CSV table of C-alpha atoms in Angstrom, one decimal:
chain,number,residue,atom,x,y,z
F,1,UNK,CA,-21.8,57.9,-79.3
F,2,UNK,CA,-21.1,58.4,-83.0
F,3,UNK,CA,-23.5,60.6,-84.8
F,4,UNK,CA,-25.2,57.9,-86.9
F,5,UNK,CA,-26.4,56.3,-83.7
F,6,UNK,CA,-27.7,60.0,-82.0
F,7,UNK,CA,-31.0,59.8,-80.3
F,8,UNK,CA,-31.8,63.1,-79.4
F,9,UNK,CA,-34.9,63.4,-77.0
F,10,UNK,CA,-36.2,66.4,-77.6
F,11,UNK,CA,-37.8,67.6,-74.0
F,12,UNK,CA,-35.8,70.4,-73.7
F,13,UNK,CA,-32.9,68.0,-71.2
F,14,UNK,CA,-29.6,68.3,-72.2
F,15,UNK,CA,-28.3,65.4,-69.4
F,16,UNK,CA,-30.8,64.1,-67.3
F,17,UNK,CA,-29.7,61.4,-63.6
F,18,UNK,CA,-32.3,58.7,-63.2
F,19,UNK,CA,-31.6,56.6,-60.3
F,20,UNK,CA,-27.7,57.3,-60.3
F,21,UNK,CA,-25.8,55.9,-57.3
F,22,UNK,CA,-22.0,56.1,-57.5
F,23,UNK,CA,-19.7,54.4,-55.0
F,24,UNK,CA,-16.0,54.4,-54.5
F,25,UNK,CA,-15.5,50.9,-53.4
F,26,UNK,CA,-18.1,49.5,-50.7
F,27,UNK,CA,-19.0,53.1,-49.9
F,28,UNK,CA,-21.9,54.6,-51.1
F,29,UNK,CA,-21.4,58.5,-52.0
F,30,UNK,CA,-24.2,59.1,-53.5
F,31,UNK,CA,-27.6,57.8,-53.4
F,32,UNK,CA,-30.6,57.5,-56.4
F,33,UNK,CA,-30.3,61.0,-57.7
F,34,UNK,CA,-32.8,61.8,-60.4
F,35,UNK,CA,-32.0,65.1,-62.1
F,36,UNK,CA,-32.9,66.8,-65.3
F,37,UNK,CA,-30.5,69.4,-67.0
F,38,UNK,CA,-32.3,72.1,-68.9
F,39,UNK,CA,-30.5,73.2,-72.2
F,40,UNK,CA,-28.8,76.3,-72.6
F,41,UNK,CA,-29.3,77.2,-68.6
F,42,UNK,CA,-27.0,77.6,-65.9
F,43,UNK,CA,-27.9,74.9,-63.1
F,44,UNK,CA,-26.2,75.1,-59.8
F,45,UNK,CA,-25.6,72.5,-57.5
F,46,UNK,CA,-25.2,73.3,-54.0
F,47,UNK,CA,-25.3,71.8,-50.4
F,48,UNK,CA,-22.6,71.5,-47.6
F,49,UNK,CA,-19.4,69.9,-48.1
F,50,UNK,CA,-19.1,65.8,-48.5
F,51,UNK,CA,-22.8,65.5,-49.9
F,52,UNK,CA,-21.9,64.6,-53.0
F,53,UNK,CA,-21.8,67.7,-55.5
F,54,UNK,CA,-18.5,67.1,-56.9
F,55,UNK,CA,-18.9,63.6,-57.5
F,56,UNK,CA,-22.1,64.2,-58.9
F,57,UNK,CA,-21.2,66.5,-61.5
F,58,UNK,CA,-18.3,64.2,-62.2
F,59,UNK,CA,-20.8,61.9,-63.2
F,60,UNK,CA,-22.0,63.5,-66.1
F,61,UNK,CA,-18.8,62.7,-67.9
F,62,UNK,CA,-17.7,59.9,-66.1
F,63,UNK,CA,-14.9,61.5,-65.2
F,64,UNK,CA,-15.2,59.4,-61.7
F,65,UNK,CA,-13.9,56.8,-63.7
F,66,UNK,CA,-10.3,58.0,-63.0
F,67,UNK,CA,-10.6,56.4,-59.8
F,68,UNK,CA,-10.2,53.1,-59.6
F,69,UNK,CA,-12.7,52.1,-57.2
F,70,UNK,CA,-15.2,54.3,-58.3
F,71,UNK,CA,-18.3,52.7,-60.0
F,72,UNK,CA,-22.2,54.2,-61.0
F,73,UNK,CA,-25.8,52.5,-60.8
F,74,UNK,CA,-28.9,53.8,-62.9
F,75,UNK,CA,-28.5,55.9,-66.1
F,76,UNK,CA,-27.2,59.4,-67.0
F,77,UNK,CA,-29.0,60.5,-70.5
F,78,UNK,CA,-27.2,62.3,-72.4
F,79,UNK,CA,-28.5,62.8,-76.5
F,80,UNK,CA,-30.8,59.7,-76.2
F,81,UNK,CA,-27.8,57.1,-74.7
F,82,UNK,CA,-26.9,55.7,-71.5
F,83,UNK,CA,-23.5,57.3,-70.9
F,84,UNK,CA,-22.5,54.4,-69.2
F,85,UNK,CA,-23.9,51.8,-71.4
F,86,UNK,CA,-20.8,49.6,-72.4
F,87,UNK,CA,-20.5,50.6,-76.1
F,88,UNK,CA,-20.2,54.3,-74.9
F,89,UNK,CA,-16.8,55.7,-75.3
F,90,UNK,CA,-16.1,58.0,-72.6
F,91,UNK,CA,-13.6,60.1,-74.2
F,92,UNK,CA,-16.1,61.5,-76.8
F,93,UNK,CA,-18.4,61.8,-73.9
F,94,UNK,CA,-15.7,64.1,-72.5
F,95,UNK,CA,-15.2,66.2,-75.6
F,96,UNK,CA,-19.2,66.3,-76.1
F,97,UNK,CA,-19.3,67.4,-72.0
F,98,UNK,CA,-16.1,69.7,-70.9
F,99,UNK,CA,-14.7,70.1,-67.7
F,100,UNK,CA,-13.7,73.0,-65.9
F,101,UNK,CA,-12.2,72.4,-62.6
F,102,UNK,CA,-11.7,74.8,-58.9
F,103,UNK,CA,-8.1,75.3,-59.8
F,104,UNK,CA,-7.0,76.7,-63.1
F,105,UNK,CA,-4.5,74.2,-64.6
F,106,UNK,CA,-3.5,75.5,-68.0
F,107,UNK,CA,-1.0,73.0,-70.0
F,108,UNK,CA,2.3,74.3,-69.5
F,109,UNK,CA,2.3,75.4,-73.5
F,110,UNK,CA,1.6,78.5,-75.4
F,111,UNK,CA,-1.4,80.2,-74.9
F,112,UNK,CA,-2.0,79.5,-78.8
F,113,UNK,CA,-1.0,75.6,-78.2
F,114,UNK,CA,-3.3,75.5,-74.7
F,115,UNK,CA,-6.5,76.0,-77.3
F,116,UNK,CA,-5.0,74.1,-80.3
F,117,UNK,CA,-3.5,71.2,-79.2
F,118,UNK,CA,-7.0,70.0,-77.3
F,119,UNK,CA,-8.6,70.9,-80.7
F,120,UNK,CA,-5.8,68.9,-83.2
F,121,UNK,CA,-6.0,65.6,-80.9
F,122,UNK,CA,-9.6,65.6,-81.2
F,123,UNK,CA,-9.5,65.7,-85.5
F,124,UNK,CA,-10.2,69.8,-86.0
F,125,UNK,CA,-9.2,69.8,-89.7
F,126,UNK,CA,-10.3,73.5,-90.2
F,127,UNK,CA,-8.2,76.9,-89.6
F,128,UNK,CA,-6.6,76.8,-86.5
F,129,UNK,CA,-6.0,80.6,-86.1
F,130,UNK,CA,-9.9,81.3,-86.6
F,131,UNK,CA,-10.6,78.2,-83.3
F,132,UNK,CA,-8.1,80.2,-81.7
F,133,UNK,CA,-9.5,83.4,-81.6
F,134,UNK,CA,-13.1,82.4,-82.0
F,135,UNK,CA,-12.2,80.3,-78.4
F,136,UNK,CA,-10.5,83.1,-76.8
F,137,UNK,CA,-13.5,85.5,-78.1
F,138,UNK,CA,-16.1,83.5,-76.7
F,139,UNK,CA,-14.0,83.0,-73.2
F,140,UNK,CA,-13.8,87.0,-73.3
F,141,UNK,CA,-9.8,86.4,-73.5
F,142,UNK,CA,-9.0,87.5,-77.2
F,143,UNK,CA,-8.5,91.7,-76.1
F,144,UNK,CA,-6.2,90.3,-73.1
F,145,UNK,CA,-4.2,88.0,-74.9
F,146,UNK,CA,-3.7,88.3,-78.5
F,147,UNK,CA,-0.6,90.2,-78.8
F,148,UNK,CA,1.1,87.5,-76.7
F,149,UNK,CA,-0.2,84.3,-78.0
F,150,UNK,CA,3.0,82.7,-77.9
F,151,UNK,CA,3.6,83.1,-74.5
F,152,UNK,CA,3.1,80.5,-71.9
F,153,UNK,CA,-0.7,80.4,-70.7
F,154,UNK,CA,1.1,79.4,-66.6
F,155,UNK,CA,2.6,83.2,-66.5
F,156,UNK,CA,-1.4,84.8,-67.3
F,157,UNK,CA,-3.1,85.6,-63.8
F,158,UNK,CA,-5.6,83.1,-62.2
F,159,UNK,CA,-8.4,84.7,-63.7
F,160,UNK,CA,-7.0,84.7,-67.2
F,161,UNK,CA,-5.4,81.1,-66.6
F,162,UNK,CA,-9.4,80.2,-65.5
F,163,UNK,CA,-10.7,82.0,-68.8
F,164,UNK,CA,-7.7,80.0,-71.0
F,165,UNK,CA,-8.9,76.8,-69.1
F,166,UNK,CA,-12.8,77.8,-70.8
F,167,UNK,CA,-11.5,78.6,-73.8
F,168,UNK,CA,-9.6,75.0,-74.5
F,169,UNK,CA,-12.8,72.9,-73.5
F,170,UNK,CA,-14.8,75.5,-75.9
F,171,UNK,CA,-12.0,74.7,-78.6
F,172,UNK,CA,-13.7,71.3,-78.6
F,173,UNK,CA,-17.1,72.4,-79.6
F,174,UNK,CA,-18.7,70.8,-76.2
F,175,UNK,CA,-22.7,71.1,-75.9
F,176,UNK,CA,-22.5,70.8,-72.5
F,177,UNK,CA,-19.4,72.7,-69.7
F,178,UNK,CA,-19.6,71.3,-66.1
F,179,UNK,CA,-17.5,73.8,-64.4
F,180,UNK,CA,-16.3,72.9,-60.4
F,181,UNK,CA,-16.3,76.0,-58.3
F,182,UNK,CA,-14.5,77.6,-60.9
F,183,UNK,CA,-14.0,80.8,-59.2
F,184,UNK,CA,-13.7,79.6,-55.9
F,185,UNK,CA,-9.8,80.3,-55.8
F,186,UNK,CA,-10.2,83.8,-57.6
F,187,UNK,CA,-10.5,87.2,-56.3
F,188,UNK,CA,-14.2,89.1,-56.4
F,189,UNK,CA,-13.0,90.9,-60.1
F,190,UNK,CA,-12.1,87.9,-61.9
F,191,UNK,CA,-14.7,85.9,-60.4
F,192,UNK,CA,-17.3,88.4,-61.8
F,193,UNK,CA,-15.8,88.0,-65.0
F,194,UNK,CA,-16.1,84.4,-64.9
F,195,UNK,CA,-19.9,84.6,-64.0
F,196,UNK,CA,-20.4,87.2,-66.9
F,197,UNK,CA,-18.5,85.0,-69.2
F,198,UNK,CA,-21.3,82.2,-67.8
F,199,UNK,CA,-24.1,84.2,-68.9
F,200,UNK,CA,-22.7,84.9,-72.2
F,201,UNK,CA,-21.8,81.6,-72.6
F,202,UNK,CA,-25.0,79.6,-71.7
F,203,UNK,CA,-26.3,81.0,-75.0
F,204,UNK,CA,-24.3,78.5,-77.0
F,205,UNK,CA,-23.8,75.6,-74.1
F,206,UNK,CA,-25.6,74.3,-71.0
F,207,UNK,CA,-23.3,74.9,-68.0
F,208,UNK,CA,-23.5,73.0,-64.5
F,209,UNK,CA,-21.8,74.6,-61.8
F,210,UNK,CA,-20.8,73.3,-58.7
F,211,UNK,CA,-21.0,76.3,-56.0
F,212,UNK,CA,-19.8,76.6,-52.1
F,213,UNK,CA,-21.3,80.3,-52.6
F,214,UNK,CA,-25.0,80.5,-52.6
F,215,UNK,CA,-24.6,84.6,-53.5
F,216,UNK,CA,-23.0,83.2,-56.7
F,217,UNK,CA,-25.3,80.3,-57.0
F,218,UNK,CA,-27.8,82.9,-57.2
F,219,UNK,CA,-26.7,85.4,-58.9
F,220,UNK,CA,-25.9,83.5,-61.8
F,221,UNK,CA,-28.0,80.2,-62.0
F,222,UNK,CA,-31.5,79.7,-63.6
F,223,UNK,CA,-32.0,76.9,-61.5
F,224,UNK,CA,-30.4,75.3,-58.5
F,225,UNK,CA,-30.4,71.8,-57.4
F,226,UNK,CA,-29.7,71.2,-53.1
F,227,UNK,CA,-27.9,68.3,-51.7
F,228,UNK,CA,-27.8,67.0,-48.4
F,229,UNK,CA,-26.0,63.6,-46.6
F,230,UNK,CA,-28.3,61.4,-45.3
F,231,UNK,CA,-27.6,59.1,-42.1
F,232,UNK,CA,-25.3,56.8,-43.9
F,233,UNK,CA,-23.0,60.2,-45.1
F,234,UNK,CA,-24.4,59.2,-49.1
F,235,UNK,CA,-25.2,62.7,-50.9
F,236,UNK,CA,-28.7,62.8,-51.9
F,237,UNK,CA,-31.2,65.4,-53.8
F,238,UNK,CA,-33.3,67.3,-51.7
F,239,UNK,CA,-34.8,69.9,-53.8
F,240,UNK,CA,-34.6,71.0,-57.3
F,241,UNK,CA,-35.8,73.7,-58.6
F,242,UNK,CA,-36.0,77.5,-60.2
F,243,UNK,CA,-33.4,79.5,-58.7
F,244,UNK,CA,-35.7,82.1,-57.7
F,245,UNK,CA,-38.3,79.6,-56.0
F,246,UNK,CA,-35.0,77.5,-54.0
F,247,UNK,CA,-33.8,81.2,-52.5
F,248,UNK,CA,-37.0,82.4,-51.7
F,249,UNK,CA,-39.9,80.3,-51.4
F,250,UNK,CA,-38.0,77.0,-50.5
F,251,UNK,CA,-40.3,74.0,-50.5
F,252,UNK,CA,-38.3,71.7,-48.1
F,253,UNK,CA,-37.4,73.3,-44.8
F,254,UNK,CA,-34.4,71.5,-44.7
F,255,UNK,CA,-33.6,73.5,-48.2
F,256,UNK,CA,-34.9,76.8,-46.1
F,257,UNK,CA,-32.2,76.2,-43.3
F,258,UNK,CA,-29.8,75.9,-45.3
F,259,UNK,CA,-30.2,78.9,-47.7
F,260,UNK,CA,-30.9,81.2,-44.2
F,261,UNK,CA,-27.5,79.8,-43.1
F,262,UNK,CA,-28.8,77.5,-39.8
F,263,UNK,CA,-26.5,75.0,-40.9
F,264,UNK,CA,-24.2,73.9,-43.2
């Protein structure tokens, strides 16, 4: 994925699923998705647990890979390529699309090192002290922190830790942050902090977030994608859509009991 070779599509897609399957050995968790990422948007995924969301945003940085018996069918698009065409190296897929996950897991460094350190291993030749701060600025950090930059980012609170754990994958100038119920183990201030930081942020970068909170999916989302298991317990897509349409005017009724909390 080397920026001689960079097919950009230009349909206004920053990642789009066609046909994906993934399965962890002979089991199939998830089945033919085809989904299409708008650029600089929030998308949320949502849907009960064990249908798939997790493992599907994992698939957008093959980041499944980690386990061994995980494997993916079809295509995920990302800048014109295949991300799981052979020649694709899936660490620069990873730099290009960031991860955030449910638990905040600074490195046990510096709160200076957590930022650098991802930047220097990835070849940033520029001024470190300006990534620094610009990251921290950007992850609404930079007031809270910069006096103690040289303290260790474990001893901030889980809301800072969460905002430090943003910052480091923005260090990497990402175009794309998938973030995994990022605020799920916060309390309601710094998770609104988080979703204001996701509204700032989807100005520069796409974001896909994975959500057991429909009120946050809806709050902060411009459009929301809806997963159910079918009979064979593979996650599937049932409805995709504007935000605004999935929470109100549902066109699935399976999406409609869902959202109005008959199930799930």
């Amino acid at each position: 994925m080397s920026e001689s070779n960079i097919r950009v599509e230009d349909n206004g897609y920053a990642i789009e699923a066609r046909d994906l399957s993934i399965y962890y050995g002979d089991f199939r968790a998830v089945e033919r998705v085809n989904l299409a990422i708008r650029r600089n948007e929030i998308t949320a995924i949502i849907g009960p647990s064990g249908c798939g969301k997790s493992t599907v945003l994992r698939s957008f940085n093959r980041m499944n890979e980690l386990y061994p018996t995980a494997c993916a069918e079809g295509e995920v698009i990302f800048r014109g390529e295949n991300i799981y065409d052979p020649d694709v190296d899936p660490v620069e897929v990873r730099r290009r699309i960031g991860m955030v996950f449910q638990k905040p897991n600074p490195f046990p460094k510096s709160i200076y090192e957590n930022i650098a350190w991802g930047a220097r291993i990835n070849g940033f030749q520029g001024n470190m002290d300006e990534l620094v701060e610009r990251s921290l600025r950007d992850a609404a950090l930079w007031d809270e922190v910069k006096d103690k930059l040289q303290e260790i980012g474990t001893a901030l609170s889980g809301g800072q830790q969460q905002r430090l754990c943003i910052a480091r994958t923005i260090a990497v100038q990402p175009e794309v942050i998938l973030m995994d119920e990022p605020a799920s183990a916060l309390d309601p201030v710094a998770t609104l902090k988080i979703e204001e930081l996701m509204q700032r942020l989807k100005k520069k970068y796409t974001i896909v977030i994975v959500t057991h909170n429909m009120q946050q999916a809806a709050r902060v989302s411009d459009h929301t994608a809806f997963f159910m298991m079918n009979e064979d317990r593979a996650g599937y897509l049932v409805e995709y859509g504007p935000t605004n349409q999935i929470f109100t005017n549902p066109q699935n009724e399976m999406t409609e009991r869902y959202i109005t909390g008959r199930f799930g």
